[in-house]
Coordinates of C-alpha atoms and ligand atoms in Angstrom, one line a residue:
M1 CA 98.6 -74.5 72.4
E2 CA 100.0 -74.8 68.9
Y3 CA 103.4 -73.1 68.7
F4 CA 103.1 -72.4 65.0
H5 CA 99.7 -71.0 64.4
Y6 CA 97.7 -68.5 62.2
R7 CA 96.6 -65.2 63.7
D8 CA 94.0 -63.0 62.2
S9 CA 94.8 -59.4 61.6
A10 CA 92.3 -57.2 59.7
G11 CA 90.8 -60.2 57.9
Q12 CA 94.3 -61.5 56.8
Q13 CA 95.6 -64.7 58.2
E14 CA 99.3 -64.8 59.1
L15 CA 101.4 -67.6 60.4
F16 CA 103.3 -67.0 63.6
A17 CA 106.0 -68.9 65.5
E18 CA 105.0 -68.4 69.2
D19 CA 104.4 -64.6 69.3
V20 CA 106.6 -63.7 66.3
A21 CA 105.2 -63.2 62.8
L22 CA 107.1 -65.3 60.3
S23 CA 107.1 -62.4 57.9
R24 CA 109.1 -60.5 60.5
I25 CA 111.6 -63.3 60.7
A26 CA 112.0 -63.2 57.0
E27 CA 112.6 -59.5 57.1
R28 CA 115.2 -59.7 59.9
F29 CA 117.1 -62.8 58.9
G30 CA 116.3 -63.5 55.3
T31 CA 115.2 -66.8 53.7
P32 CA 115.6 -69.7 53.6
S33 CA 115.7 -70.0 57.4
Y34 CA 114.9 -72.8 59.8
V35 CA 112.8 -71.5 62.7
Y36 CA 112.6 -73.4 65.9
S37 CA 110.2 -72.8 68.8
S38 CA 111.8 -72.9 72.1
A39 CA 108.5 -73.5 73.8
A40 CA 107.7 -76.5 71.6
L41 CA 111.1 -78.1 72.4
V42 CA 110.5 -77.6 76.1
R43 CA 106.9 -78.8 76.0
R44 CA 107.9 -81.9 74.0
Y45 CA 110.8 -82.7 76.3
R46 CA 108.5 -82.5 79.3
A47 CA 105.7 -84.5 77.7
F48 CA 108.1 -87.2 76.7
S49 CA 109.8 -87.4 80.1
E50 CA 106.5 -87.6 81.9
A51 CA 105.2 -90.3 79.6
V52 CA 108.3 -92.6 80.1
G53 CA 108.6 -92.0 83.8
D54 CA 111.8 -92.5 85.6
A55 CA 114.4 -92.7 82.8
L56 CA 117.4 -90.8 81.5
V57 CA 116.2 -89.0 78.4
C58 CA 119.2 -88.5 76.1
Y59 CA 118.1 -86.3 73.2
S60 CA 119.7 -87.7 70.0
A61 CA 121.9 -84.8 68.8
K62 CA 121.9 -86.1 65.2
A63 CA 118.4 -84.9 64.7
N64 CA 119.3 -81.3 65.3
D65 CA 122.7 -80.5 66.7
N66 CA 122.4 -76.7 66.9
L67 CA 124.0 -75.6 70.2
A68 CA 120.9 -73.6 71.1
V69 CA 118.7 -76.6 70.7
L70 CA 121.0 -78.8 72.8
R71 CA 121.2 -76.0 75.4
C72 CA 117.4 -75.6 75.4
L73 CA 116.9 -79.3 76.2
G74 CA 119.9 -79.4 78.5
L75 CA 118.4 -76.7 80.6
E76 CA 115.4 -78.9 81.1
G77 CA 117.6 -81.7 82.3
A78 CA 118.1 -83.7 79.1
G79 CA 121.2 -85.8 78.4
V80 CA 122.5 -86.2 74.9
D81 CA 123.0 -89.2 72.6
I82 CA 126.1 -88.6 70.4
V83 CA 127.6 -90.5 67.5
S84 CA 130.8 -88.6 66.8
G85 CA 133.5 -86.5 68.3
G86 CA 131.9 -83.4 66.8
E87 CA 128.6 -84.1 68.5
L88 CA 130.6 -84.7 71.8
A89 CA 132.2 -81.3 71.4
R90 CA 128.7 -79.8 70.9
A91 CA 127.2 -81.5 73.9
L92 CA 130.0 -80.3 76.1
A93 CA 129.8 -76.8 74.7
A94 CA 126.1 -76.8 75.5
D95 CA 127.1 -77.7 79.1
I96 CA 125.5 -81.2 79.2
A97 CA 126.8 -83.1 82.2
P98 CA 129.2 -85.7 80.8
A99 CA 127.5 -88.4 82.9
K100 CA 124.4 -87.8 80.9
I101 CA 126.1 -88.4 77.5
V102 CA 125.7 -91.7 75.7
F103 CA 128.0 -92.5 72.8
A104 CA 126.4 -94.7 70.1
G105 CA 127.5 -95.6 66.6
V106 CA 129.1 -98.4 64.7
G107 CA 132.3 -96.6 63.6
K108 CA 133.7 -94.8 66.7
T109 CA 137.4 -94.2 66.0
G110 CA 140.1 -94.6 68.7
A111 CA 140.5 -90.8 68.7
E112 CA 136.8 -90.3 69.4
M113 CA 136.8 -92.9 72.2
A114 CA 139.8 -91.2 73.7
Q115 CA 138.1 -87.8 73.5
A116 CA 135.0 -89.3 75.3
L117 CA 137.1 -91.1 78.0
D118 CA 138.9 -87.8 78.7
A119 CA 135.5 -86.1 79.0
G120 CA 134.2 -88.8 81.3
I121 CA 131.0 -89.6 79.5
G122 CA 128.3 -91.8 81.1
Q123 CA 128.0 -94.7 78.6
Y124 CA 129.4 -96.3 75.5
N125 CA 127.0 -98.3 73.4
V126 CA 129.5 -100.8 71.9
E127 CA 128.6 -102.5 68.6
S128 CA 131.4 -105.0 67.9
E129 CA 134.1 -107.1 69.6
Q130 CA 136.8 -105.0 68.0
E131 CA 135.4 -101.8 69.3
L132 CA 135.1 -103.3 72.7
E133 CA 138.8 -104.3 72.7
L134 CA 140.0 -100.9 71.6
L135 CA 137.9 -99.1 74.2
A136 CA 139.1 -101.4 76.9
T137 CA 142.8 -100.7 76.0
L138 CA 142.3 -97.0 75.8
A139 CA 140.4 -96.9 79.1
A140 CA 142.9 -99.2 80.9
D141 CA 145.8 -96.9 79.6
R142 CA 144.1 -94.1 81.4
G143 CA 143.5 -96.1 84.6
L144 CA 139.7 -96.0 83.8
R145 CA 136.9 -98.4 83.4
A146 CA 134.6 -97.3 80.5
P147 CA 130.9 -97.8 81.3
V148 CA 129.5 -100.0 78.5
A149 CA 126.2 -101.3 77.2
L150 CA 126.4 -103.8 74.4
R151 CA 124.2 -102.7 71.5
V152 CA 122.5 -105.9 70.2
N153 CA 120.7 -106.4 67.0
P154 CA 117.4 -108.0 67.9
D155 CA 116.5 -108.9 64.3
V156 CA 113.2 -107.1 64.4
D157 CA 111.7 -105.3 61.4
A158 CA 110.8 -101.8 62.5
K159 CA 108.4 -101.5 59.5
T160 CA 109.7 -98.1 58.6
H161 CA 111.6 -96.7 55.6
D162 CA 114.3 -99.1 54.5
K163 CA 117.1 -96.6 54.8
I164 CA 116.3 -95.8 58.4
S165 CA 115.7 -99.4 59.6
T166 CA 118.5 -100.5 61.9
G167 CA 117.4 -103.6 63.8
R168 CA 117.3 -106.3 61.2
A169 CA 120.0 -109.0 61.0
K170 CA 121.0 -107.7 57.6
D171 CA 121.6 -104.1 58.9
K172 CA 125.1 -103.1 59.9
F173 CA 124.1 -102.2 63.5
G174 CA 124.6 -103.9 66.8
I175 CA 126.0 -107.2 67.9
E176 CA 124.5 -110.4 66.4
F177 CA 121.9 -111.5 68.9
N178 CA 123.2 -115.0 69.5
Q179 CA 126.8 -113.7 70.0
A180 CA 125.8 -111.2 72.7
E181 CA 125.9 -113.5 75.7
A182 CA 129.5 -114.7 75.0
L183 CA 130.7 -111.2 74.3
Y184 CA 129.1 -109.8 77.4
A185 CA 130.9 -112.5 79.5
R186 CA 134.2 -111.6 77.9
A187 CA 133.6 -107.9 78.4
A188 CA 132.8 -108.3 82.0
Q189 CA 136.3 -109.8 82.5
M190 CA 138.2 -106.9 80.8
D191 CA 140.2 -104.4 82.6
G192 CA 139.1 -101.1 81.4
I193 CA 135.4 -102.0 81.0
A194 CA 132.6 -101.7 83.5
M195 CA 129.5 -103.5 82.1
R196 CA 126.3 -101.7 82.7
G197 CA 123.9 -103.4 80.4
L198 CA 122.4 -103.6 76.9
A199 CA 121.2 -101.2 74.2
I200 CA 119.0 -101.4 71.2
H201 CA 117.7 -99.1 68.5
I202 CA 115.7 -100.7 65.7
G203 CA 115.0 -97.7 63.5
S204 CA 113.5 -94.3 63.1
Q205 CA 110.1 -92.9 62.4
L206 CA 108.3 -95.9 63.8
T207 CA 104.5 -95.5 63.5
A208 CA 103.5 -98.8 65.3
L209 CA 104.1 -100.0 68.8
A210 CA 104.5 -103.7 67.9
P211 CA 108.1 -103.6 66.6
F212 CA 109.1 -101.7 69.8
E213 CA 107.3 -104.3 71.9
A214 CA 109.0 -107.2 70.0
A215 CA 112.4 -105.7 70.4
F216 CA 112.0 -104.9 74.1
V217 CA 110.8 -108.5 74.7
R218 CA 113.9 -109.9 73.0
L219 CA 116.1 -107.5 75.0
G220 CA 114.4 -108.6 78.2
E221 CA 115.0 -112.3 77.5
L222 CA 118.7 -111.6 76.9
C223 CA 118.8 -109.5 80.1
L224 CA 117.3 -112.3 82.2
R225 CA 119.6 -114.9 80.6
L226 CA 122.6 -112.8 81.4
R227 CA 121.5 -112.3 85.0
A228 CA 120.8 -116.0 85.4
G229 CA 124.5 -116.4 84.3
G230 CA 125.6 -114.2 87.1
H231 CA 126.1 -111.0 85.2
T232 CA 125.1 -107.6 86.3
V233 CA 122.7 -105.9 83.9
S234 CA 121.8 -102.7 85.6
H235 CA 120.9 -100.5 82.6
L236 CA 118.9 -100.9 79.4
D237 CA 119.0 -98.3 76.7
L238 CA 115.9 -98.6 74.6
G239 CA 117.1 -96.2 71.8
G240 CA 114.9 -93.7 70.0
G241 CA 112.7 -94.1 67.0
L242 CA 109.3 -92.8 68.1
G243 CA 107.7 -91.4 64.9
I244 CA 105.7 -88.3 64.3
P245 CA 102.7 -87.8 62.1
Y246 CA 104.0 -85.6 59.3
A247 CA 100.4 -84.7 58.5
E248 CA 97.0 -85.6 59.7
D249 CA 96.2 -87.4 56.5
G250 CA 99.7 -87.8 55.0
P251 CA 101.4 -91.2 54.6
D252 CA 102.9 -91.0 58.1
A253 CA 99.7 -90.1 59.8
E254 CA 99.3 -91.4 63.3
D255 CA 97.2 -94.5 62.6
G256 CA 95.9 -95.0 66.1
Q257 CA 98.5 -97.7 66.8
L258 CA 101.2 -95.5 68.2
N259 CA 101.0 -92.5 70.5
L260 CA 103.2 -91.1 73.2
A261 CA 101.1 -92.5 76.1
D262 CA 101.2 -96.1 74.8
Y263 CA 104.9 -95.9 74.1
G264 CA 105.5 -94.4 77.5
A265 CA 103.5 -97.2 79.2
L266 CA 105.5 -99.8 77.3
V267 CA 108.8 -98.3 78.5
Q268 CA 107.5 -98.1 82.0
R269 CA 106.3 -101.7 81.9
T270 CA 109.7 -102.8 80.6
K271 CA 111.5 -101.0 83.4
R272 CA 109.2 -102.6 86.0
D273 CA 109.5 -106.1 84.6
L274 CA 113.3 -105.9 84.3
E275 CA 114.2 -103.7 87.2
A276 CA 116.8 -101.8 85.3
G277 CA 117.7 -98.1 84.8
I278 CA 116.3 -97.0 81.5
T279 CA 117.9 -94.7 78.9
L280 CA 116.1 -93.4 75.9
E281 CA 117.4 -91.6 72.8
P282 CA 114.6 -89.7 71.1
G283 CA 115.6 -87.3 68.3
R284 CA 112.8 -86.8 65.8
W285 CA 109.9 -86.8 68.3
M286 CA 111.5 -84.0 70.3
A287 CA 112.8 -81.7 67.5
G288 CA 110.8 -82.5 64.4
P289 CA 107.5 -80.7 65.0
A290 CA 109.4 -77.9 66.9
G291 CA 110.9 -76.5 63.7
L292 CA 109.9 -75.4 60.2
L293 CA 111.7 -74.1 57.2
L294 CA 110.7 -70.7 56.0
T295 CA 111.3 -70.0 52.3
Q296 CA 110.3 -67.4 49.7
V297 CA 108.8 -68.0 46.3
I298 CA 111.3 -66.9 43.6
R299 CA 108.9 -67.3 40.7
V300 CA 106.0 -69.4 39.5
K301 CA 106.1 -71.1 36.1
R302 CA 103.9 -73.4 34.1
N303 CA 105.3 -76.3 32.0
G304 CA 102.5 -78.0 30.1
N305 CA 99.8 -78.6 32.7
K306 CA 102.2 -78.5 35.6
Q307 CA 102.4 -75.4 37.8
F308 CA 105.9 -75.1 39.4
V309 CA 106.5 -72.9 42.4
I310 CA 110.2 -72.3 42.6
V311 CA 111.4 -71.4 46.1
D312 CA 114.7 -70.2 47.5
M313 CA 115.3 -73.4 49.5
A314 CA 116.3 -76.6 47.9
M315 CA 117.4 -80.2 48.5
N316 CA 120.6 -78.9 49.9
D317 CA 118.6 -77.4 52.8
L318 CA 116.1 -80.2 53.4
L319 CA 117.2 -83.5 51.8
R320 CA 114.4 -85.7 53.2
P321 CA 112.0 -85.4 50.3
A322 CA 114.7 -86.2 47.7
L323 CA 116.4 -88.9 49.7
Y324 CA 113.4 -90.8 51.2
G325 CA 110.4 -89.5 49.3
A326 CA 109.4 -87.9 52.6
W327 CA 106.2 -85.9 52.8
H328 CA 106.2 -82.6 54.6
D329 CA 103.3 -80.3 55.0
I330 CA 103.5 -77.0 53.2
Q331 CA 101.7 -73.9 54.4
P332 CA 101.6 -70.3 53.0
V333 CA 102.6 -67.7 55.6
A334 CA 99.7 -65.4 54.5
P335 CA 97.3 -67.4 52.4
R336 CA 95.5 -65.6 49.6
P337 CA 91.8 -66.0 49.4
G338 CA 90.5 -68.1 46.6
E339 CA 90.6 -71.7 45.3
A340 CA 93.5 -74.0 46.2
L341 CA 95.1 -75.6 43.2
P342 CA 97.7 -78.3 42.8
V343 CA 101.3 -77.2 42.4
D344 CA 104.8 -78.7 42.7
I345 CA 107.1 -76.9 45.1
V346 CA 110.7 -77.1 43.7
G347 CA 114.1 -75.7 44.5
P348 CA 116.7 -74.1 42.2
I349 CA 119.1 -77.0 42.2
C350 CA 120.0 -78.5 38.8
E351 CA 118.5 -81.9 39.5
S352 CA 115.0 -83.2 38.7
G353 CA 115.0 -84.7 42.2
D354 CA 115.1 -81.3 43.8
V355 CA 111.4 -81.4 44.5
I356 CA 110.0 -80.5 48.0
A357 CA 106.4 -81.4 47.4
T358 CA 104.3 -82.7 44.5
D359 CA 100.7 -81.9 43.6
R360 CA 99.9 -79.9 46.7
A361 CA 96.7 -78.0 46.7
L362 CA 97.6 -74.5 47.8
P363 CA 96.1 -71.1 47.5
E364 CA 97.6 -69.0 44.7
L365 CA 101.3 -68.2 45.2
R366 CA 103.2 -65.4 43.6
A367 CA 106.9 -64.3 43.5
G368 CA 107.9 -62.9 46.9
D369 CA 105.4 -64.9 48.9
L370 CA 106.5 -66.8 51.9
I371 CA 105.7 -70.4 52.6
V372 CA 106.9 -72.9 55.2
V373 CA 107.8 -76.6 55.2
R374 CA 106.5 -78.0 58.5
D375 CA 108.1 -80.6 60.8
A376 CA 111.6 -79.8 59.6
G377 CA 113.2 -79.4 63.1
A378 CA 114.7 -82.9 62.9
Y379 CA 117.0 -84.2 60.2
G380 CA 116.7 -80.9 58.4
A381 CA 119.6 -78.5 59.0
V382 CA 121.9 -81.3 60.1
M383 CA 121.6 -82.9 56.7
S384 CA 122.1 -79.8 54.7
S385 CA 125.0 -79.2 52.3
S386 CA 126.4 -76.4 50.1
Y387 CA 125.6 -78.3 46.8
N388 CA 125.5 -75.8 43.9
S389 CA 127.6 -73.5 46.1
R390 CA 124.4 -72.6 47.9
M391 CA 124.6 -71.1 51.4
P392 CA 122.6 -73.5 53.7
A393 CA 119.6 -72.0 55.4
A394 CA 120.2 -69.8 58.5
E395 CA 118.7 -71.0 61.8
V396 CA 116.6 -68.9 64.1
M397 CA 115.1 -69.7 67.6
V398 CA 112.0 -68.1 68.9
R399 CA 110.9 -67.7 72.5
D400 CA 107.7 -65.8 73.2
A401 CA 108.1 -62.5 71.3
D402 CA 111.9 -62.9 71.0
S403 CA 113.8 -64.3 68.1
A404 CA 117.5 -64.9 67.8
L405 CA 119.8 -66.0 65.0
I406 CA 121.4 -69.2 66.3
R407 CA 123.3 -70.2 63.1
P408 CA 123.9 -67.4 60.6
R409 CA 124.0 -68.0 56.9
L410 CA 127.5 -68.3 55.6
D411 CA 128.6 -65.5 53.3
Y412 CA 130.7 -65.9 50.1
D413 CA 133.9 -64.9 51.9
A414 CA 133.4 -67.7 54.4
M415 CA 132.6 -70.1 51.6
L416 CA 135.7 -69.2 49.6
A417 CA 137.9 -69.3 52.7
R418 CA 137.3 -73.0 52.9
D419 CA 139.2 -73.7 49.7
V420 CA 142.9 -73.3 49.3
L421 CA 144.7 -73.1 45.9
P422 CA 147.9 -75.3 45.7
D423 CA 151.0 -73.1 45.2
W424 CA 151.5 -74.3 41.6
Q425 CA 148.2 -72.7 40.5
T426 CA 148.8 -69.2 41.7
G427 CA 150.4 -67.9 38.5
P428 CA 148.5 -66.0 35.8
A429 CA 146.1 -67.9 33.4
K430 CA 147.0 -68.2 29.7
A431 CA 146.0 -65.2 27.7
Ligands
LIG1 N1 119.7 -93.7 68.6 C1 120.4 -94.3 67.6 C2 121.4 -95.3 67.8 C3 120.0 -93.9 66.2 O1 120.7 -94.4 65.2 C4 119.0 -92.9 66.0 C5 118.7 -92.4 64.7 C6 118.4 -92.3 67.2 C7 118.7 -92.8 68.4 C8 117.3 -91.3 67.0 O2 116.2 -91.8 66.4 P1 114.9 -90.9 66.3 O3 114.3 -90.9 67.7 O4 115.2 -89.6 65.8 O5 114.0 -91.7 65.3 N2 117.9 -89.0 58.5 C9 116.7 -89.9 58.8 C10 116.7 -90.4 60.2 C11 117.9 -91.2 60.5 C12 117.9 -91.7 61.9 C13 119.2 -92.3 62.3 N3 119.3 -92.8 63.6 C14 115.4 -89.1 58.4 O6 115.5 -87.9 58.0 O7 114.3 -89.6 58.5

């Protein structure tokens, strides 16, 4: 079943999230609002877990860190992959078992490591010698041994967008592949460190299996070499990165090369061949299709032969089109009958780059109409800002016929309360 789907009522089609009409959500919570389907999150978590078999699935909180999203997946048994102290606080607040938390990231600070040690998390994916030394000291000071996987850089091109490619030698991530063996040997000697294994993550929005395969093979070779050298490598963290088709015929369309079943089979084969515990860090695949951004048309204007539909969301709510040229499907909530004509969907922000979609064939849109931006559940709300002093979109979760506000829109008082005038500015202005 599709969790966002059109229903027919008296000849008029209307888009629903599970059993809730999106027009109803706009009435109750206003626009712009992110809308997440709880059933979609659950179904996607279960499908992923089934496909990869016996593995610890740590949902990557960076994709969508809303507490209700973490809790929804946590209730299903998911662990969480974090990259900051803030994400750790969220994972703990969502009641994720610390043993199921993996801490990744190239710039963990000492304070963040200390916070994680005090919480007793399950694994640190360490990305440099300096980080390892600091973690060892902090752990030893506490009489602990931090469970560590070395994140290695396999120098594999993930063939994805340049800005989200992380496994090439020129990228900042991971430990240089040919340094990994020596560092592993050093780490295994350190008080304060308990070596568990290796980790990789070569990029996000991968749409082909071959780069995963190449990276897993390289990781396997290193794992076997380490074991031959007498080291224990009990766990392999294969990262995230599984892409989603943003549209059936859009630029990210599933091209037949990559699907969940093939990815799952590759993970299971890797586990069998290397006899290691497997951790995975999917973000986008889990949350992306489970969310959309609901927005209202402010007005429609024509400039030359361009028809612009100006909506009440903008690049501050969903940065992906402006930042990566990303393509998201646009659908009207209640499509008008008649011919579909090309329009540009744009936000109110004072930048020409504030374009959500270009030349999309859509049925006629008028001021007050609602439209949605699909597949916005991952890297949507988390990347929002308050640029132009705009209040970022609210967030709503739907379950069956229920809907709940899970992150209210800020109001102006809350916005103003963030700024503080220095005391030398508090006098009256010149007349
Ligand atoms: N693990 C690590 C170490 C990562 O760096 C990432 C994503 C993930 C897991 C999750 O990857 P996923 O399964 O979601 O592909 N803002 C960009 C995506 C940035 C991804 C960063 N790292 C976008 O909107 O496309």
